[in-house]
Amino acid sequence: MALEGTYPFHGGGVSTWAHILCEKISGYNFELYSVNAVFEKESKYNLTEAVSGLTQVPMWYALEPREIIRFNDTYCDFVVKKELDLSNAIETDFIPLFVRLINQIYSESIDVTELESVIIEMWYFFQKNDYKLTMKDPHVWETFKEEVLKYIEFHKIEKATLLDLTYAMRWIYHFLMPISIDFPRTTIIHLALSGFVAIPAIIQKHLYNTPILLTEHGVYIRERLLAISQSDSSYFLKDFLIRFSECATRLAYNKSDIIMSVNKFNFKWERMYGARDEQLRVVYNGIDHMRFIPREKPAELKGIPTVVGMARIFELKDILTMVKSCKVVKDVFPNIQYRIYGENNAVPEYTLKCEKLIEELDLKENFLLLGPHKFPEKVFCEGDMSILTSISEGFPYTIIESMSCAIPVVSTDVGGVAEALNEECGILCKPKDANDIGQAVIKLLQNEELRLQMAANSRKRVEDFFTIDKFIKQYEEIYDELSMKSSYVEQNVTSFSNKIKR
């Protein structure tokens, strides 16, 4: 199972999903391939015996992965690669591949077959040559500048500064890093997103014909577009990063045997980027409804209008709009409490923005950022309702966990939220509209009868559709189906061995 920035080192919905699979799936062991920004020292989760291995790829660490982590190669292999005279190999073998990659990034119509060929040939190159020394070679830098400037001049777009070019080359270096760190060979490769982590999966499929299962939560490319468009980067950098990300997504979709979404909303985005209808399926997330059960509201909160949220504090959760909605509610319920649990150091600068806004709106007694909680099943019952203000989602656990606890939900209408939360269980609101969200909270606080009816409906809906047993059964059937397709392709392995010898 390949993941990025989530399990097992960070919390959140994708991590919850992955941990449930690793805990509950029978008949399969899991090798985890975890791409992170830096080297993580400690897992956030207690890994079960079904997790038989963990490969970590710190993509943005000061050192490249092979300089800090021991893989299957020997120390001698590592040193030999560092000491080889690369200049001739870079000129004759790598530069032509690099030019082909840049051409695909800037192509108006990405040729997925050509892109796959470039990635695989680069992988063969890095089996014999050092990744870091190659990517930092002056000839590679000069080639990058030449190819990018051709594109800029042809399309007459905004000039790129030296800083722009440096950033773009740095992105290539870091995002392609998984090409140098192989997956362990497995029966199935399960990708948790359609990003650059798909690169080693595509290589494994080339070598062993390993089937690929891709699960989309929030659509990777949609969330990349949202993040990039809101960044302060120059037009050149936004354009480059969008194009580069689109290459990764198209390649991941094209090579996956099954594209499994946690909602039907994702289908239209997946089709836009080349997914075929016969690849598309949906399995809704499931939870342990005997763990997330209705409980009494804590005595200390009785009589206090309370809204509970479970979310990592970062841009896609749009906590800033949540804070503003609290101000709307406070004008009607002066003693309102928003109690927000979740990882608050994922993006420290965004957390600071939230804290600053809380202070500016005089909400320090009303809006509480309480950090992670070890027992989420108890959190939801602190509230009269729960809240989610994301601008992008897949099929959020926080929605169905809240519903299972018989707590109605106020949420933005994004991703697959509407497939979990119907009008009998909560209220859907417009994204980034603090007034709309605030008025929905006020409506539920003012109407106890409606709130109690929604609570009962929520619990029943989870029992009918979103239990963990249904979720696990569907994934076991999919794993079994792909296991039947898995085979060892001797021709590819022999070809690989011969190329390495040459």
XYZ file of C-alpha atoms in Angstrom:
502
model
C 0.000 0.000 0.000
C 1.502 3.307 -1.100
C 0.575 6.528 0.678
C 1.769 10.121 0.806
C 1.837 12.355 3.891
C -0.608 10.175 5.833
C -0.452 6.657 7.298
C 1.251 5.577 9.475
C 2.964 8.818 10.541
C 0.076 11.292 10.414
C -3.605 11.237 11.319
C -6.653 12.070 9.207
C -9.303 10.333 7.144
C -6.951 8.550 4.735
C -4.921 7.239 7.673
C -8.093 5.988 9.370
C -9.063 4.208 6.144
C -5.612 2.627 5.768
C -5.439 1.509 9.386
C -8.854 -0.153 9.156
C -7.737 -2.111 6.079
C -4.500 -3.201 7.741
C -6.368 -4.245 10.884
C -9.436 -5.922 9.418
C -8.612 -7.444 6.010
C -8.138 -11.195 6.334
C -5.795 -13.306 4.242
C -3.416 -10.486 3.240
C -0.292 -8.870 4.663
C 0.685 -5.289 3.911
C 3.974 -3.723 2.892
C 3.662 0.038 3.464
C 5.402 2.530 1.154
C 5.142 5.898 2.891
C 6.182 9.126 1.162
C 6.642 12.024 3.595
C 8.100 15.507 3.591
C 10.874 14.596 6.038
C 12.165 11.469 7.744
C 9.625 10.427 10.382
C 11.025 8.735 13.473
C 7.877 7.286 14.998
C 4.614 5.829 13.716
C 1.440 7.482 14.979
C -0.366 4.127 14.870
C 0.260 0.772 16.497
C 0.894 -1.341 13.420
C -0.693 -4.783 13.403
C 1.073 -8.060 12.613
C -0.457 -7.836 9.141
C 1.991 -4.997 8.364
C 5.060 -6.978 7.390
C 7.225 -4.091 6.210
C 7.554 -0.305 5.969
C 9.523 1.646 3.356
C 9.808 5.347 4.084
C 10.668 7.923 1.398
C 11.381 11.388 2.873
C 10.856 13.441 -0.262
C 11.855 16.893 1.065
C 14.543 15.950 3.569
C 17.968 17.606 3.384
C 19.453 14.231 2.475
C 18.135 11.894 -0.184
C 16.500 8.702 1.154
C 19.420 6.388 0.377
C 21.725 8.597 2.426
C 19.724 8.044 5.638
C 17.862 4.740 5.200
C 19.261 1.318 4.405
C 17.492 -0.381 1.513
C 18.272 -3.731 -0.112
C 21.419 -2.504 -1.836
C 24.723 -2.886 -0.018
C 26.830 -0.002 1.252
C 29.349 -0.935 -1.429
C 26.694 -0.491 -4.143
C 25.847 2.924 -2.706
C 29.468 4.090 -2.654
C 30.195 2.739 -6.133
C 27.294 4.714 -7.582
C 28.634 7.860 -5.924
C 32.145 7.316 -7.287
C 31.257 6.444 -10.881
C 32.182 8.979 -13.541
C 28.686 10.023 -14.582
C 29.497 12.715 -17.118
C 29.337 10.490 -20.195
C 26.262 8.556 -19.030
C 24.408 11.785 -18.288
C 25.205 13.255 -21.697
C 24.409 10.174 -23.764
C 21.705 8.415 -21.736
C 19.997 10.725 -19.249
C 19.771 14.083 -21.036
C 17.690 12.648 -23.938
C 15.289 11.106 -21.385
C 15.111 14.357 -19.456
C 14.245 16.312 -22.613
C 11.466 13.826 -23.370
C 10.098 14.326 -19.842
C 10.073 18.131 -20.177
C 8.356 17.799 -23.546
C 5.584 15.740 -21.937
C 5.159 18.219 -19.094
C 4.654 20.992 -21.627
C 2.688 18.984 -24.150
C -0.847 20.185 -24.907
C -1.839 16.526 -25.160
C 0.099 14.195 -22.858
C 1.134 10.934 -24.513
C 0.771 8.495 -21.609
C 2.612 5.712 -23.444
C 5.582 8.008 -24.073
C 5.502 9.276 -20.482
C 5.489 5.723 -19.131
C 8.418 4.821 -21.380
C 10.435 7.797 -20.093
C 9.761 6.886 -16.449
C 10.744 3.248 -16.946
C 13.928 4.114 -18.852
C 14.869 6.611 -16.139
C 14.408 3.871 -13.571
C 16.798 1.600 -15.474
C 19.287 4.474 -15.609
C 19.144 4.988 -11.843
C 19.729 1.286 -11.185
C 23.311 1.943 -12.253
C 23.786 5.658 -11.589
C 23.362 7.935 -8.590
C 20.111 9.916 -8.456
C 21.343 12.955 -6.554
C 24.522 13.451 -8.571
C 22.624 13.055 -11.828
C 19.825 15.482 -11.035
C 22.273 18.097 -9.731
C 24.606 17.868 -12.709
C 25.158 21.247 -14.462
C 24.292 19.715 -17.860
C 20.856 18.711 -16.538
C 20.274 22.240 -15.230
C 21.325 23.842 -18.525
C 19.105 21.452 -20.468
C 16.154 22.281 -18.232
C 16.609 26.010 -18.759
C 16.909 25.634 -22.534
C 13.790 23.487 -22.864
C 11.662 25.663 -20.585
C 12.719 28.895 -22.284
C 11.694 27.404 -25.647
C 8.204 26.882 -24.251
C 8.048 30.397 -22.778
C 9.133 32.032 -26.033
C 6.826 29.942 -28.221
C 3.718 30.659 -26.132
C 4.763 34.235 -25.282
C 3.872 33.788 -21.613
C 5.181 35.669 -18.613
C 8.954 35.508 -18.307
C 10.380 33.125 -15.735
C 12.893 34.464 -13.241
C 15.988 32.588 -12.156
C 14.190 31.874 -8.881
C 11.217 30.437 -10.811
C 13.446 28.109 -12.787
C 15.267 27.029 -9.642
C 12.000 26.200 -7.883
C 10.705 24.238 -10.864
C 13.898 22.176 -11.152
C 13.776 21.573 -7.414
C 10.222 20.220 -7.768
C 11.361 17.797 -10.445
C 14.196 16.604 -8.206
C 11.960 15.969 -5.205
C 8.764 14.727 -6.883
C 10.656 12.184 -8.994
C 12.574 10.861 -5.979
C 10.334 7.749 -5.643
C 11.781 6.616 -8.986
C 14.981 5.747 -7.097
C 13.277 3.869 -4.221
C 11.549 0.671 -5.355
C 8.441 -0.940 -3.957
C 8.972 -4.363 -2.438
C 7.516 -6.955 -4.780
C 3.913 -7.756 -3.785
C 0.830 -9.503 -5.156
C -1.120 -6.242 -5.528
C -0.124 -2.580 -5.372
C -2.706 -0.415 -3.636
C -2.247 3.321 -4.221
C -3.974 5.778 -1.890
C -3.749 8.684 -4.358
C -2.985 9.416 -8.012
C 0.202 11.419 -7.444
C 3.927 10.865 -7.866
C 3.854 7.883 -5.503
C 2.439 6.015 -8.516
C 5.877 6.070 -10.209
C 7.369 2.988 -8.477
C 4.022 1.204 -8.902
C 4.255 1.657 -12.656
C 7.781 0.242 -12.613
C 6.618 -2.798 -10.621
C 3.820 -3.342 -13.112
C 6.346 -3.200 -15.943
C 8.636 -5.720 -14.243
C 6.127 -8.170 -12.793
C 2.751 -7.283 -14.304
C 1.562 -6.492 -10.770
C -2.061 -5.286 -10.781
C -2.635 -1.764 -9.449
C -5.631 -0.736 -7.344
C -5.995 3.032 -6.954
C -8.295 4.397 -4.257
C -9.239 8.060 -4.652
C -10.423 9.889 -1.548
C -10.431 13.571 -2.401
C -9.368 13.676 -6.071
C -5.617 14.345 -6.019
C -5.511 16.539 -9.106
C -8.555 18.562 -8.018
C -6.966 19.287 -4.656
C -3.670 20.162 -6.354
C -5.457 22.640 -8.607
C -7.177 24.235 -5.595
C -3.935 24.523 -3.644
C -1.873 25.801 -6.569
C -4.453 28.385 -7.639
C -4.537 29.838 -4.114
C -0.751 29.980 -3.737
C 1.355 33.126 -4.096
C 3.554 31.578 -6.793
C 4.184 33.220 -10.153
C 2.125 32.296 -13.206
C 5.070 30.303 -14.564
C 5.375 28.179 -11.423
C 1.625 27.583 -11.153
C 1.501 26.529 -14.805
C 4.503 24.234 -14.408
C 3.272 22.517 -11.245
C -0.223 21.989 -12.645
C 1.199 20.409 -15.794
C 3.629 18.224 -13.851
C 0.863 17.056 -11.479
C -1.427 16.303 -14.427
C 1.272 14.053 -15.879
C 1.348 12.020 -12.656
C -2.438 11.730 -12.504
C -2.913 10.688 -16.136
C -0.185 8.076 -15.772
C -1.687 6.692 -12.547
C -5.183 6.460 -14.062
C -3.935 4.856 -17.258
C -1.960 2.093 -15.523
C -4.435 1.236 -12.745
C -6.494 -1.924 -13.160
C -9.235 -0.617 -10.875
C -9.881 2.971 -9.797
C -11.823 2.739 -6.575
C -13.486 5.919 -5.352
C -15.011 6.563 -1.967
C -17.842 8.412 -3.732
C -19.444 8.823 -7.155
C -18.586 12.528 -7.288
C -14.984 11.622 -8.169
C -15.967 9.883 -11.394
C -16.330 13.059 -13.469
C -12.847 14.233 -12.507
C -11.326 10.825 -13.169
C -12.928 10.660 -16.635
C -11.574 14.154 -17.412
C -8.044 12.840 -16.861
C -8.310 9.673 -18.882
C -9.945 7.086 -16.631
C -12.114 4.577 -18.489
C -15.598 3.654 -17.297
C -14.681 -0.021 -16.940
C -12.012 0.948 -14.375
C -14.346 2.942 -12.123
C -15.946 1.555 -8.977
C -17.122 2.927 -5.647
C -16.790 1.594 -2.102
C -18.045 3.877 0.645
C -15.969 4.141 3.800
C -17.227 2.167 6.761
C -16.839 2.512 10.510
C -17.239 0.404 13.638
C -20.763 1.452 14.549
C -20.492 -0.470 17.821
C -17.596 1.781 18.840
C -19.147 5.046 17.663
C -22.353 4.909 19.659
C -24.721 7.519 21.115
C -23.626 8.808 24.527
C -24.798 11.405 27.025
C -23.453 14.899 26.577
C -20.824 15.564 29.300
C -22.290 17.254 32.366
C -19.940 20.240 32.143
C -21.253 21.063 28.643
C -24.950 20.646 29.306
C -26.743 23.932 28.838
C -23.940 25.235 26.611
C -24.711 25.271 22.865
C -21.829 23.194 21.476
C -20.499 22.427 18.009
C -17.795 19.759 17.633
C -15.371 19.326 14.755
C -12.700 16.737 13.914
C -10.224 17.979 11.305
C -6.541 18.451 10.610
C -5.866 22.175 10.697
C -4.874 23.005 7.123
C -6.166 24.848 4.074
C -8.442 22.197 2.566
C -10.460 22.017 5.797
C -11.023 25.801 5.549
C -10.927 26.373 9.294
C -10.865 30.135 8.668
C -14.437 29.976 7.336
C -15.380 27.801 10.314
C -14.061 30.509 12.647
C -16.092 33.162 10.818
C -19.228 31.018 11.088
C -18.708 30.916 14.856
C -18.908 34.710 14.892
C -22.277 34.517 13.061
C -23.587 32.069 15.673
C -22.216 34.088 18.602
C -24.419 37.023 17.641
C -27.434 34.805 18.480
C -25.902 32.456 21.093
C -23.261 34.446 22.989
C -22.072 31.372 24.930
C -21.604 29.155 21.846
C -18.626 26.801 21.934
C -16.920 25.377 18.844
C -14.690 22.532 20.065
C -12.307 21.534 17.245
C -10.121 18.450 17.638
C -7.385 17.322 15.267
C -3.738 17.642 14.346
C -2.892 21.329 14.674
C 0.778 21.301 13.697
C 0.409 19.862 10.175
C 0.706 23.355 8.654
C 1.895 25.635 11.494
C 1.555 28.851 9.497
C -2.111 28.071 8.757
C -2.772 27.328 12.427
C -1.289 30.743 13.271
C -3.681 32.381 10.788
C -6.599 30.658 12.489
C -5.446 31.707 15.957
C -5.007 35.282 14.781
C -8.530 35.373 13.320
C -9.984 33.889 16.519
C -8.392 36.723 18.458
C -9.448 39.415 15.973
C -13.098 38.275 16.119
C -13.023 38.091 19.928
C -13.755 34.344 19.930
C -11.088 33.074 22.346
C -13.796 31.826 24.737
C -15.947 30.451 21.897
C -13.641 28.766 19.361
C -11.263 26.221 20.876
C -8.499 24.428 18.976
C -8.027 21.411 21.236
C -5.493 19.312 19.280
C -5.638 15.526 18.718
C -7.886 13.307 20.834
C -7.183 9.640 21.553
C -10.847 8.676 21.705
C -12.728 10.204 18.743
C -15.777 8.078 19.555
C -16.248 10.224 22.681
C -15.603 13.579 21.007
C -18.763 13.843 18.908
C -21.046 13.353 21.909
C -19.703 16.579 23.405
C -21.690 18.490 20.803
C -25.257 19.248 19.868
C -24.017 18.814 16.305
C -20.747 18.400 14.418
C -19.299 20.607 11.707
C -17.137 20.243 8.587
C -16.190 23.229 6.401
C -13.844 21.635 3.848
C -13.454 22.921 0.306
C -12.602 19.409 -0.902
C -13.395 15.961 0.479
C -13.675 12.344 -0.517
C -16.048 10.530 1.805
C -15.102 11.954 5.197
C -14.984 9.707 8.227
C -15.867 12.610 10.481
C -19.326 12.728 8.860
C -20.232 9.072 9.317
C -18.579 8.828 12.732
C -20.697 11.756 13.922
C -23.833 10.231 12.401
C -23.083 6.901 14.068
C -22.964 8.720 17.423
C -26.437 10.133 16.643
C -25.052 13.645 16.228
C -26.445 15.621 13.246
C -23.979 17.336 10.934
C -23.578 20.763 9.356
C -21.204 20.413 6.409
C -20.140 22.035 3.185
C -21.477 20.290 0.097
C -18.201 19.018 -1.381
C -16.978 15.704 -2.777
C -18.980 12.742 -1.538
C -20.449 14.460 1.534
C -23.948 14.533 0.010
C -23.739 10.767 -0.594
C -23.323 10.232 3.155
C -25.318 13.115 4.572
C -28.858 13.482 3.257
C -31.339 16.165 4.344
C -32.747 13.871 7.035
C -29.402 13.687 8.847
C -27.997 17.209 8.651
C -27.644 20.374 6.611
C -25.476 20.922 3.540
C -24.026 24.405 3.004
C -22.136 26.333 0.363
C -18.331 26.113 0.672
C -16.540 29.223 1.969
C -19.867 30.822 2.971
C -19.540 31.575 6.691
C -23.031 33.090 6.924
C -24.723 30.067 5.314
C -22.845 27.714 7.633
C -23.537 29.851 10.682
C -27.275 30.078 9.905
C -27.437 26.264 9.583
C -25.888 25.919 13.048
C -28.364 28.451 14.448
C -31.290 26.585 12.848
C -30.359 23.322 14.589
C -29.671 24.989 17.923
C -33.074 26.690 17.836
C -35.019 23.541 16.859
C -34.466 20.700 19.330
C -37.173 18.519 17.766
C -35.497 18.710 14.334
C -32.107 18.039 15.900
C -33.326 14.929 17.718
C -35.046 13.561 14.606
C -31.864 14.056 12.579
C -29.910 12.297 15.330
C -32.082 9.171 15.085
C -32.001 9.228 11.265
C -28.209 9.578 11.275
C -27.627 6.515 13.418
C -29.979 4.384 11.301
C -28.355 5.496 8.031
C -24.928 4.395 9.239
C -26.280 1.014 10.371
C -27.914 0.506 6.967
C -25.086 1.614 4.674
C -21.744 2.493 6.297
C -20.663 -0.268 8.652
C -17.123 -1.551 8.723
C -18.238 -5.095 7.857
C -19.697 -3.978 4.521
C -16.576 -1.932 3.784
C -14.141 -4.770 4.549
C -16.144 -7.381 2.641
C -16.068 -5.274 -0.528
C -12.309 -4.711 -0.286
C -11.613 -8.390 0.340
C -13.566 -9.240 -2.805
C -11.555 -6.691 -4.810
C -8.239 -7.973 -3.430
C -9.252 -11.528 -4.304
C -10.201 -10.460 -7.830
C -6.841 -8.751 -8.398
C -4.916 -11.621 -6.814
C -6.291 -13.881 -9.531
C -4.753 -11.523 -12.125
C -1.388 -11.275 -10.396
C 1.380 -13.200 -12.125
C 5.155 -13.239 -12.445
C 6.220 -12.186 -15.932
C 9.547 -13.952 -16.495
C 10.190 -12.146 -19.758
C 10.231 -8.739 -18.090
C 12.424 -9.925 -15.215
C 14.919 -11.481 -17.655
C 14.905 -8.294 -19.727
C 15.584 -6.282 -16.589
C 18.483 -8.549 -15.556
C 20.041 -8.376 -19.006
C 19.835 -4.572 -19.132
C 21.451 -4.257 -15.697
C 24.303 -6.582 -16.781
C 24.864 -4.530 -19.921
